[in-house]
PDB file of C-alpha atoms in Angstrom:
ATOM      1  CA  UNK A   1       8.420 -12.341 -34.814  1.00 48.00           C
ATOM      2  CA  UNK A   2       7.762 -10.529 -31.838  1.00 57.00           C
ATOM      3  CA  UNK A   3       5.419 -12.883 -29.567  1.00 56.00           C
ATOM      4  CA  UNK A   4       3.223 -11.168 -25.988  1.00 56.00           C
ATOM      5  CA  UNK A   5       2.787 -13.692 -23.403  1.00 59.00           C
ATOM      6  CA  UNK A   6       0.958 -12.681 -20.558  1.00 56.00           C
ATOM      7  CA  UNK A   7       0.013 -14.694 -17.458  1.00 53.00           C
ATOM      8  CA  UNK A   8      -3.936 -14.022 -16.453  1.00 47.00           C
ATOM      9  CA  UNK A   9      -5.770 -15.568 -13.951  1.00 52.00           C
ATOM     10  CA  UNK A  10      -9.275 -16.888 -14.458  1.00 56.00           C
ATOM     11  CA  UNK A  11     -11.944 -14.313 -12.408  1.00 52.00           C
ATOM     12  CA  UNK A  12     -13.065 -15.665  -9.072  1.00 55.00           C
ATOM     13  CA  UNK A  13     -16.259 -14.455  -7.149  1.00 57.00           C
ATOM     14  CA  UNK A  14     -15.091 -13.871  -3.704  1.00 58.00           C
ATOM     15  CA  UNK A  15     -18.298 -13.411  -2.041  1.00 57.00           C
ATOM     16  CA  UNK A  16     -17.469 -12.413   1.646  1.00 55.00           C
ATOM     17  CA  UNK A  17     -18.948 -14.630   3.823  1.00 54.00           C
ATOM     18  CA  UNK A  18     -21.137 -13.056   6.263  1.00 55.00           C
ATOM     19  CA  UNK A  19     -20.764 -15.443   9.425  1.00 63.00           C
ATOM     20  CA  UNK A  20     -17.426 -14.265  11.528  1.00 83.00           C
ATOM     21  CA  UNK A  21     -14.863 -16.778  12.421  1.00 92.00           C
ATOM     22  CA  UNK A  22     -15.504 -19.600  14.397  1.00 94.00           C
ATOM     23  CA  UNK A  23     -12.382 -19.300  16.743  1.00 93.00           C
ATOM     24  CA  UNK A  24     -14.067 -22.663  19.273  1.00 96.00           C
ATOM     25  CA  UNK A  25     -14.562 -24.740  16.424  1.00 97.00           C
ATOM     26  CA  UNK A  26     -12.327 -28.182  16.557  1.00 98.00           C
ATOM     27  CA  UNK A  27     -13.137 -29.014  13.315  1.00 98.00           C
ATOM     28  CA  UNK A  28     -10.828 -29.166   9.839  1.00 98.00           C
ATOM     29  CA  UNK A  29     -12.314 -29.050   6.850  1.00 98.00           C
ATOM     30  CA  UNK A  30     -11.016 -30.734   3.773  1.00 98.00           C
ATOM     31  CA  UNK A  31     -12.661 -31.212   0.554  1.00 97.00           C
ATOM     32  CA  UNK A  32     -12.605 -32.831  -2.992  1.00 95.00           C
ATOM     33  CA  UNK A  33     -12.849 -35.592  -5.274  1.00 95.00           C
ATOM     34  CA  UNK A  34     -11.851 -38.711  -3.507  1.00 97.00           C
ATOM     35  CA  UNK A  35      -9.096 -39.428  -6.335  1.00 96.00           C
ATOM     36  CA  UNK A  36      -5.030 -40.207  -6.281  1.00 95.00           C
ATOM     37  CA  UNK A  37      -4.466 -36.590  -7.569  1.00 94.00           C
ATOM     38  CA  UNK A  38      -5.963 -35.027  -4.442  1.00 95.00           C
ATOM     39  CA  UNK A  39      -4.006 -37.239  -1.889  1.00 96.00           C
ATOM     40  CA  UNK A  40      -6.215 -38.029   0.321  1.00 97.00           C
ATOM     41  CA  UNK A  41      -4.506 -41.192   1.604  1.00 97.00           C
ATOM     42  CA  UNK A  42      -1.703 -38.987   2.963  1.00 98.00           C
ATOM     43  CA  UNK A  43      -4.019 -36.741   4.315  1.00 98.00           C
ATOM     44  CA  UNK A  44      -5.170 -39.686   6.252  1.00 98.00           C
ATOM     45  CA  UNK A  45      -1.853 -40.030   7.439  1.00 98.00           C
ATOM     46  CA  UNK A  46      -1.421 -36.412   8.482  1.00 98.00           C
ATOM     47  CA  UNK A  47      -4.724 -37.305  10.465  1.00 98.00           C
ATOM     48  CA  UNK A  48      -3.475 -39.947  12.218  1.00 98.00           C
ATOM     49  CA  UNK A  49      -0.745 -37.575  13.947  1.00 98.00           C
ATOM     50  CA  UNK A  50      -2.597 -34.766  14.657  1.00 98.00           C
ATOM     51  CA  UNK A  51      -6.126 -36.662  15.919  1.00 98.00           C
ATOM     52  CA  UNK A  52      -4.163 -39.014  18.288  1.00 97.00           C
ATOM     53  CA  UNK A  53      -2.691 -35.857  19.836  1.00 98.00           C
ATOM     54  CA  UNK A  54      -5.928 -33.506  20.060  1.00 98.00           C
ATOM     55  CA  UNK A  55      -8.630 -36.787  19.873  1.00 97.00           C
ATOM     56  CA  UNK A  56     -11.560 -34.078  20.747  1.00 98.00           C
ATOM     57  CA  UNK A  57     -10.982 -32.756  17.658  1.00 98.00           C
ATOM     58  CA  UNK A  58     -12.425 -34.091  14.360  1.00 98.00           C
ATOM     59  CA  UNK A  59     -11.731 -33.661  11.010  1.00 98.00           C
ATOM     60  CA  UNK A  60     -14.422 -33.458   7.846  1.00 98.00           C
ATOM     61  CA  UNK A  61     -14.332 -35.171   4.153  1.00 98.00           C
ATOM     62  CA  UNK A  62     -16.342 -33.865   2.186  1.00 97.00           C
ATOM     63  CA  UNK A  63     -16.557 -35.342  -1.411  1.00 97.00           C
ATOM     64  CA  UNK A  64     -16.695 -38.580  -2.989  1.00 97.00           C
ATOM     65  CA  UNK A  65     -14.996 -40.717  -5.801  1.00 97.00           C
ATOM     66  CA  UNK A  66     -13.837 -43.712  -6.819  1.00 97.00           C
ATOM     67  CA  UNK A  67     -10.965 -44.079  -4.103  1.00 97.00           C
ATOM     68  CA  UNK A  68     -13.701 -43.532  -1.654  1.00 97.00           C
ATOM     69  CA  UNK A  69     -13.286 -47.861  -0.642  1.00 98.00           C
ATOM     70  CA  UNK A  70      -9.615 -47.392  -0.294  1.00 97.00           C
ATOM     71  CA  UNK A  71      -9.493 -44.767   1.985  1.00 98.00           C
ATOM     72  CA  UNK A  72     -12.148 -45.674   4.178  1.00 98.00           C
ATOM     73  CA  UNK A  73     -10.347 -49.184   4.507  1.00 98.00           C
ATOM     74  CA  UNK A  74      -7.325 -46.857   5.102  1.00 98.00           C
ATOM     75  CA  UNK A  75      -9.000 -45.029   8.368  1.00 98.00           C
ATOM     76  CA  UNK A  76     -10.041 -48.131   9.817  1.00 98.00           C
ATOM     77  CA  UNK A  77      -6.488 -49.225   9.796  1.00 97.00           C
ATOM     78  CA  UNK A  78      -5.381 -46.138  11.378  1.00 97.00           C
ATOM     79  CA  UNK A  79      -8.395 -46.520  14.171  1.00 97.00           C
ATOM     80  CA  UNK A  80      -9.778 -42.867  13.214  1.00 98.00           C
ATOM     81  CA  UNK A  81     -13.684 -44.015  12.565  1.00 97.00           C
ATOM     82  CA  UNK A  82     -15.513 -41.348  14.097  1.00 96.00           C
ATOM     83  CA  UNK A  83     -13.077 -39.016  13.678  1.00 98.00           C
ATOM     84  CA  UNK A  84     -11.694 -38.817  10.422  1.00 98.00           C
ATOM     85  CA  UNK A  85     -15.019 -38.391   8.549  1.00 98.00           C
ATOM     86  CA  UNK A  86     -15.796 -38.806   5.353  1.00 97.00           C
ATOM     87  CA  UNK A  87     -19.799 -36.991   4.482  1.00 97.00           C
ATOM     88  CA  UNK A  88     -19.784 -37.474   0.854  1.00 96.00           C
ATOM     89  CA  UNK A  89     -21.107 -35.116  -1.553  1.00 96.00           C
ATOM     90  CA  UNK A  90     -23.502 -32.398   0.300  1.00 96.00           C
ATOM     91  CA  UNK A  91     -25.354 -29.638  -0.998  1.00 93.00           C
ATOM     92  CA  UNK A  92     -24.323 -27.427   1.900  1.00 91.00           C
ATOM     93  CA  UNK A  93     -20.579 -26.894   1.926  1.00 93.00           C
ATOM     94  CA  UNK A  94     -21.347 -23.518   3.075  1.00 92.00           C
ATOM     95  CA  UNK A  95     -22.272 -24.601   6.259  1.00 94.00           C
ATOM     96  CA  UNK A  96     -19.613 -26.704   7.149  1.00 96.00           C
ATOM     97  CA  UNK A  97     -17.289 -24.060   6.053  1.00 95.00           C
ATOM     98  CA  UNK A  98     -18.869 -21.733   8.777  1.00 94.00           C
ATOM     99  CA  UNK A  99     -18.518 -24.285  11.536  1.00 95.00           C
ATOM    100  CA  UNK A 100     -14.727 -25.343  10.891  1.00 97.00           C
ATOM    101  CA  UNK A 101     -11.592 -23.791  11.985  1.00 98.00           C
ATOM    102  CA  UNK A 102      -9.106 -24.314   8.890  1.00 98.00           C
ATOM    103  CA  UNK A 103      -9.298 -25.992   5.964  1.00 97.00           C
ATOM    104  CA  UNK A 104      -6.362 -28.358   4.953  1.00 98.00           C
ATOM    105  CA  UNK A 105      -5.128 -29.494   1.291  1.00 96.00           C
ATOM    106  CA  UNK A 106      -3.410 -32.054   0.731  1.00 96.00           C
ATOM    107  CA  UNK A 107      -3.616 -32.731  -3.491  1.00 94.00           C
ATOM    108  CA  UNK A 108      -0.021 -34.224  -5.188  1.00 94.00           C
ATOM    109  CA  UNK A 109      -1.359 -31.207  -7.813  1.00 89.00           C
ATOM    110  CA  UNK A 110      -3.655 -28.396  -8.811  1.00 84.00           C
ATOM    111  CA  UNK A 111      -5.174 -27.099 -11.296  1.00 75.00           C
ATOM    112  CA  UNK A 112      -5.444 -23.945  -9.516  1.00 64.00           C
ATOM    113  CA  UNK A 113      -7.017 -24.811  -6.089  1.00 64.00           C
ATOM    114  CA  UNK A 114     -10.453 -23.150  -5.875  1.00 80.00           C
ATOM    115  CA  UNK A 115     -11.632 -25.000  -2.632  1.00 88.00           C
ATOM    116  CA  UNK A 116      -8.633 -22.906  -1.101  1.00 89.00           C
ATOM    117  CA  UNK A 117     -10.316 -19.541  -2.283  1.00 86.00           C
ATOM    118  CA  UNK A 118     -13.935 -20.874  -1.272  1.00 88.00           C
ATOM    119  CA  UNK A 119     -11.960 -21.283   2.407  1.00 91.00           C
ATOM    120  CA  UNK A 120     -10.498 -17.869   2.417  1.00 89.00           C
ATOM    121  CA  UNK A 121     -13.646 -16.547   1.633  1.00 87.00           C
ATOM    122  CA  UNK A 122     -15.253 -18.061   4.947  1.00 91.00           C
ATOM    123  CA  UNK A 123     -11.809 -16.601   6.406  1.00 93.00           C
ATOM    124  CA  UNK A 124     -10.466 -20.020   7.359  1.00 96.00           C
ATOM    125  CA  UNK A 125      -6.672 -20.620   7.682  1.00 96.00           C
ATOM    126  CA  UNK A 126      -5.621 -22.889   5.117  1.00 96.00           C
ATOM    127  CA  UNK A 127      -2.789 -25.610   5.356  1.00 98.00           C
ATOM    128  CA  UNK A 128      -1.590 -26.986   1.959  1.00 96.00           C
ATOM    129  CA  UNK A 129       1.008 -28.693   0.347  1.00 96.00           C
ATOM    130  CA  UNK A 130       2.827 -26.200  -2.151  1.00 93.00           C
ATOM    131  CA  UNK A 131       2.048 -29.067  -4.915  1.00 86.00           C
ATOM    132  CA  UNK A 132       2.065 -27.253  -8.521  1.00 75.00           C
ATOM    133  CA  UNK A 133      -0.392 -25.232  -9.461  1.00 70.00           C
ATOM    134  CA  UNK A 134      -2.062 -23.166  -7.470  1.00 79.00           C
ATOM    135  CA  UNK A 135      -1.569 -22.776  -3.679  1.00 87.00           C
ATOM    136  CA  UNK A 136       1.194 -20.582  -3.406  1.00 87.00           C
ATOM    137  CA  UNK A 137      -0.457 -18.199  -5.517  1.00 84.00           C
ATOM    138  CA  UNK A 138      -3.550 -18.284  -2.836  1.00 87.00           C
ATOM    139  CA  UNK A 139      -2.134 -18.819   0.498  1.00 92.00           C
ATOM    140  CA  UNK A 140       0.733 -15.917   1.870  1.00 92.00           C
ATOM    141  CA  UNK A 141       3.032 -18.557   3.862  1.00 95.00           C
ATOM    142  CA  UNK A 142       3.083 -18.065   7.506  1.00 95.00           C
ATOM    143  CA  UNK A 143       0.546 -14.956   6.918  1.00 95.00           C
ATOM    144  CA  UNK A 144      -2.606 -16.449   6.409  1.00 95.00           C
ATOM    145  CA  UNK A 145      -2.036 -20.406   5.984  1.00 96.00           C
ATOM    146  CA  UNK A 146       0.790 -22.467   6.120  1.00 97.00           C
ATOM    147  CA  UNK A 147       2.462 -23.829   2.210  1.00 96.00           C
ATOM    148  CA  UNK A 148       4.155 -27.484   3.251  1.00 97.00           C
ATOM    149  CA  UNK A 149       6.878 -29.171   0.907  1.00 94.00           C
ATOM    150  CA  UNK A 150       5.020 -31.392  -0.858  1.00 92.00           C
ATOM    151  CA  UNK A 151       4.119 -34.375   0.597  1.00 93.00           C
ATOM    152  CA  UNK A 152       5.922 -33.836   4.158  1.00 97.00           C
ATOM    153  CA  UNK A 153       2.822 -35.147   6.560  1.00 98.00           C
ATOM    154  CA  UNK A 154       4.969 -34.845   9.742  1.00 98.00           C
ATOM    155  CA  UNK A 155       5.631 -30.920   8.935  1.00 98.00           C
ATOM    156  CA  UNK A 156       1.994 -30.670   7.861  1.00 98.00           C
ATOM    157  CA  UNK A 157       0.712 -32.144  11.116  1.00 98.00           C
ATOM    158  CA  UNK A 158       3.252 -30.123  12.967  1.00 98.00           C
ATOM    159  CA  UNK A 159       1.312 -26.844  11.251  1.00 98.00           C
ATOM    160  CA  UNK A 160      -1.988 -28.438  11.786  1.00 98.00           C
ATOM    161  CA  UNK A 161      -0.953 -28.951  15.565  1.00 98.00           C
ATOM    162  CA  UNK A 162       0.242 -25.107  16.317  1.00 98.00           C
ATOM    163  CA  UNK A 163      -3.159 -23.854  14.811  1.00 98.00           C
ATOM    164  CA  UNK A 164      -5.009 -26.289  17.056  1.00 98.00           C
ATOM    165  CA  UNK A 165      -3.010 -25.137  19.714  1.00 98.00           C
ATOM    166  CA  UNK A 166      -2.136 -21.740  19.444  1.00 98.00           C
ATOM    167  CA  UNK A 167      -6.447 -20.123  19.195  1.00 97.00           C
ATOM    168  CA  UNK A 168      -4.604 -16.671  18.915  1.00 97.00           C
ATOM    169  CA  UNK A 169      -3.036 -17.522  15.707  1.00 97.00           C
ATOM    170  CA  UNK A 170      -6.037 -19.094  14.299  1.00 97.00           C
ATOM    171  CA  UNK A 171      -7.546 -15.905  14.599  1.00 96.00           C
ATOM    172  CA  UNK A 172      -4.851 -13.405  13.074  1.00 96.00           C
ATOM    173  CA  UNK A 173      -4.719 -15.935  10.062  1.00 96.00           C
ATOM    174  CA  UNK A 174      -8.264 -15.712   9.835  1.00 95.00           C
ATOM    175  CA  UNK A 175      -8.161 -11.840  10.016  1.00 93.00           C
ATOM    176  CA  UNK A 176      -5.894 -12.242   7.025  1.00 92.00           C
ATOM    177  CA  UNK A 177      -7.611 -14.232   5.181  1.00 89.00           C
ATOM    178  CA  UNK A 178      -8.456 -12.262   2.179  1.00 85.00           C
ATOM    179  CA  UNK A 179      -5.412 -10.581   1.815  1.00 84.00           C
ATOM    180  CA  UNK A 180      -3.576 -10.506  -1.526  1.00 59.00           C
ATOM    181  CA  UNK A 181      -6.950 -11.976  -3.518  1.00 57.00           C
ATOM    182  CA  UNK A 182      -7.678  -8.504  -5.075  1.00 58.00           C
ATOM    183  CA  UNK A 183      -5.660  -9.666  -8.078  1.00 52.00           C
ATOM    184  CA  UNK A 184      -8.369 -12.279  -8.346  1.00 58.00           C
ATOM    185  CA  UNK A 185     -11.350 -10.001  -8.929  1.00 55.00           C
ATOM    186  CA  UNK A 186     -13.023 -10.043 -12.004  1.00 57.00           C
ATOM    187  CA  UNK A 187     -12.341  -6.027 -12.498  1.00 63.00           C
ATOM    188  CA  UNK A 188      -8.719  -6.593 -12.446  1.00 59.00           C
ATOM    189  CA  UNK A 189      -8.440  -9.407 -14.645  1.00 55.00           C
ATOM    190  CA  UNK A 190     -10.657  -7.083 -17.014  1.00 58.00           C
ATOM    191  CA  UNK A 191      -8.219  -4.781 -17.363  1.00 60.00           C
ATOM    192  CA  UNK A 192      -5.388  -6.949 -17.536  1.00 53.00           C
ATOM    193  CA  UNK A 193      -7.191  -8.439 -20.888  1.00 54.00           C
ATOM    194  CA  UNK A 194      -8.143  -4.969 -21.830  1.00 61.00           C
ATOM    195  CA  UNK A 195      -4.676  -3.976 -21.835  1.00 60.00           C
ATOM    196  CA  UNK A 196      -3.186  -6.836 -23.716  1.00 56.00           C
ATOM    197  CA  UNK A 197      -5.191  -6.193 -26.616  1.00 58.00           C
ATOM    198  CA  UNK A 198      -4.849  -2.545 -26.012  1.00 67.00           C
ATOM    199  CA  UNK A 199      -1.312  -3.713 -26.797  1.00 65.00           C
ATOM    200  CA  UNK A 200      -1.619  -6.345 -29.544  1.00 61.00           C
ATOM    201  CA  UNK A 201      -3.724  -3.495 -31.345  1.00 68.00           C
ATOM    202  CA  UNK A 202      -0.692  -1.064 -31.209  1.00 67.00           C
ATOM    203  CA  UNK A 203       2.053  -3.712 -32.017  1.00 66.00           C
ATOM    204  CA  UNK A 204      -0.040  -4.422 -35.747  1.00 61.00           C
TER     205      UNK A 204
END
């Protein structure tokens, strides 16, 4: 028996944002379920390197969960109150997409990693850990974003830091940002199901 497997991606809406890159913003955005799965204790490691080095930046939570304790517990440990911020659930992400400079994932896994997409489409860099599934099917490594071995937080807060300090690079990746998320559209995955059963039809 003769068996077609075919690897299709589920359509995304990339809706191109219409506000241009913030290229003065000294804000990262990161955002999720406060849960083990999307690691945000390490990211509030990764924090603690890069914030002590640039402390007038800041960096944005948004989300909740029930790790939400624990991790605020965590950034009081690490003396980052005020900067390491966690805003709960908003209605706005939007906006706080528009006013950051990259966005930064740091999940042990994916299901597919959609917050990345909503990020490229506000033509942020992203910075994530290549944890399975997802972001190294979004980001183009040392294109537009930076993939990280999973779970390194001094290489991710070494990427973090040459964004923050390189505003030139910021920008290209941001130029970039969209690039190689055509395969993504919702007319390309409809003929990509058309033609499987295009070809299931001729195998009967």
């Amino acid at each position: 028996i003769k068996h077609i497997i075919r690897h299709i991606y589920n359509p995304i809406i990339l809706n191109k944002s219409e506000h241009s890159y913030d290229k003065d913003s000294k804000t990262i955005i990161s955002a999720g379920r406060i849960t083990y799965q999307k690691g945000f204790d390490l990211l509030v490691d990764v924090a603690e390197i890069v914030l002590k080095k640039y402390p007038d930046w800041e960096w944005i939570l948004v989300g909740d969960g029930e790790d939400r304790l624990l991790i605020e517990t965590k950034i009081k440990e690490k003396g980052l109150e005020g900067k390491l911020i966690l805003l709960g659930n908003v209605n706005n992400i939007d906006e706080y997409y528009e006013k950051s400079s990259m966005y930064v994932l740091t999940s042990r896994f994916e299901g597919f990693g959609l917050v990345l997409t909503e990020a490229k489409a506000h033509h942020l860099p992203c910075v994530s850990f290549k944890c399975p599934a997802g972001p190294a099917e979004i980001i183009i490594n040392k294109n537009n974003g930076f993939l990280i071995e999973n779970f390194s937080v001094n290489d991710m807060a070494e990427k973090i830091c040459k964004l923050i300090s390189d505003k030139n690079l910021r920008v290209e990746f941001s130029r970039k940002a969209l690039q190689d998320t055509e395969k993504f559209k919702i007319e390309e995955i409809e003929k990509q199901w058309l033609g499987l059963f295009e070809e299931l039809n001729h195998e009967k």
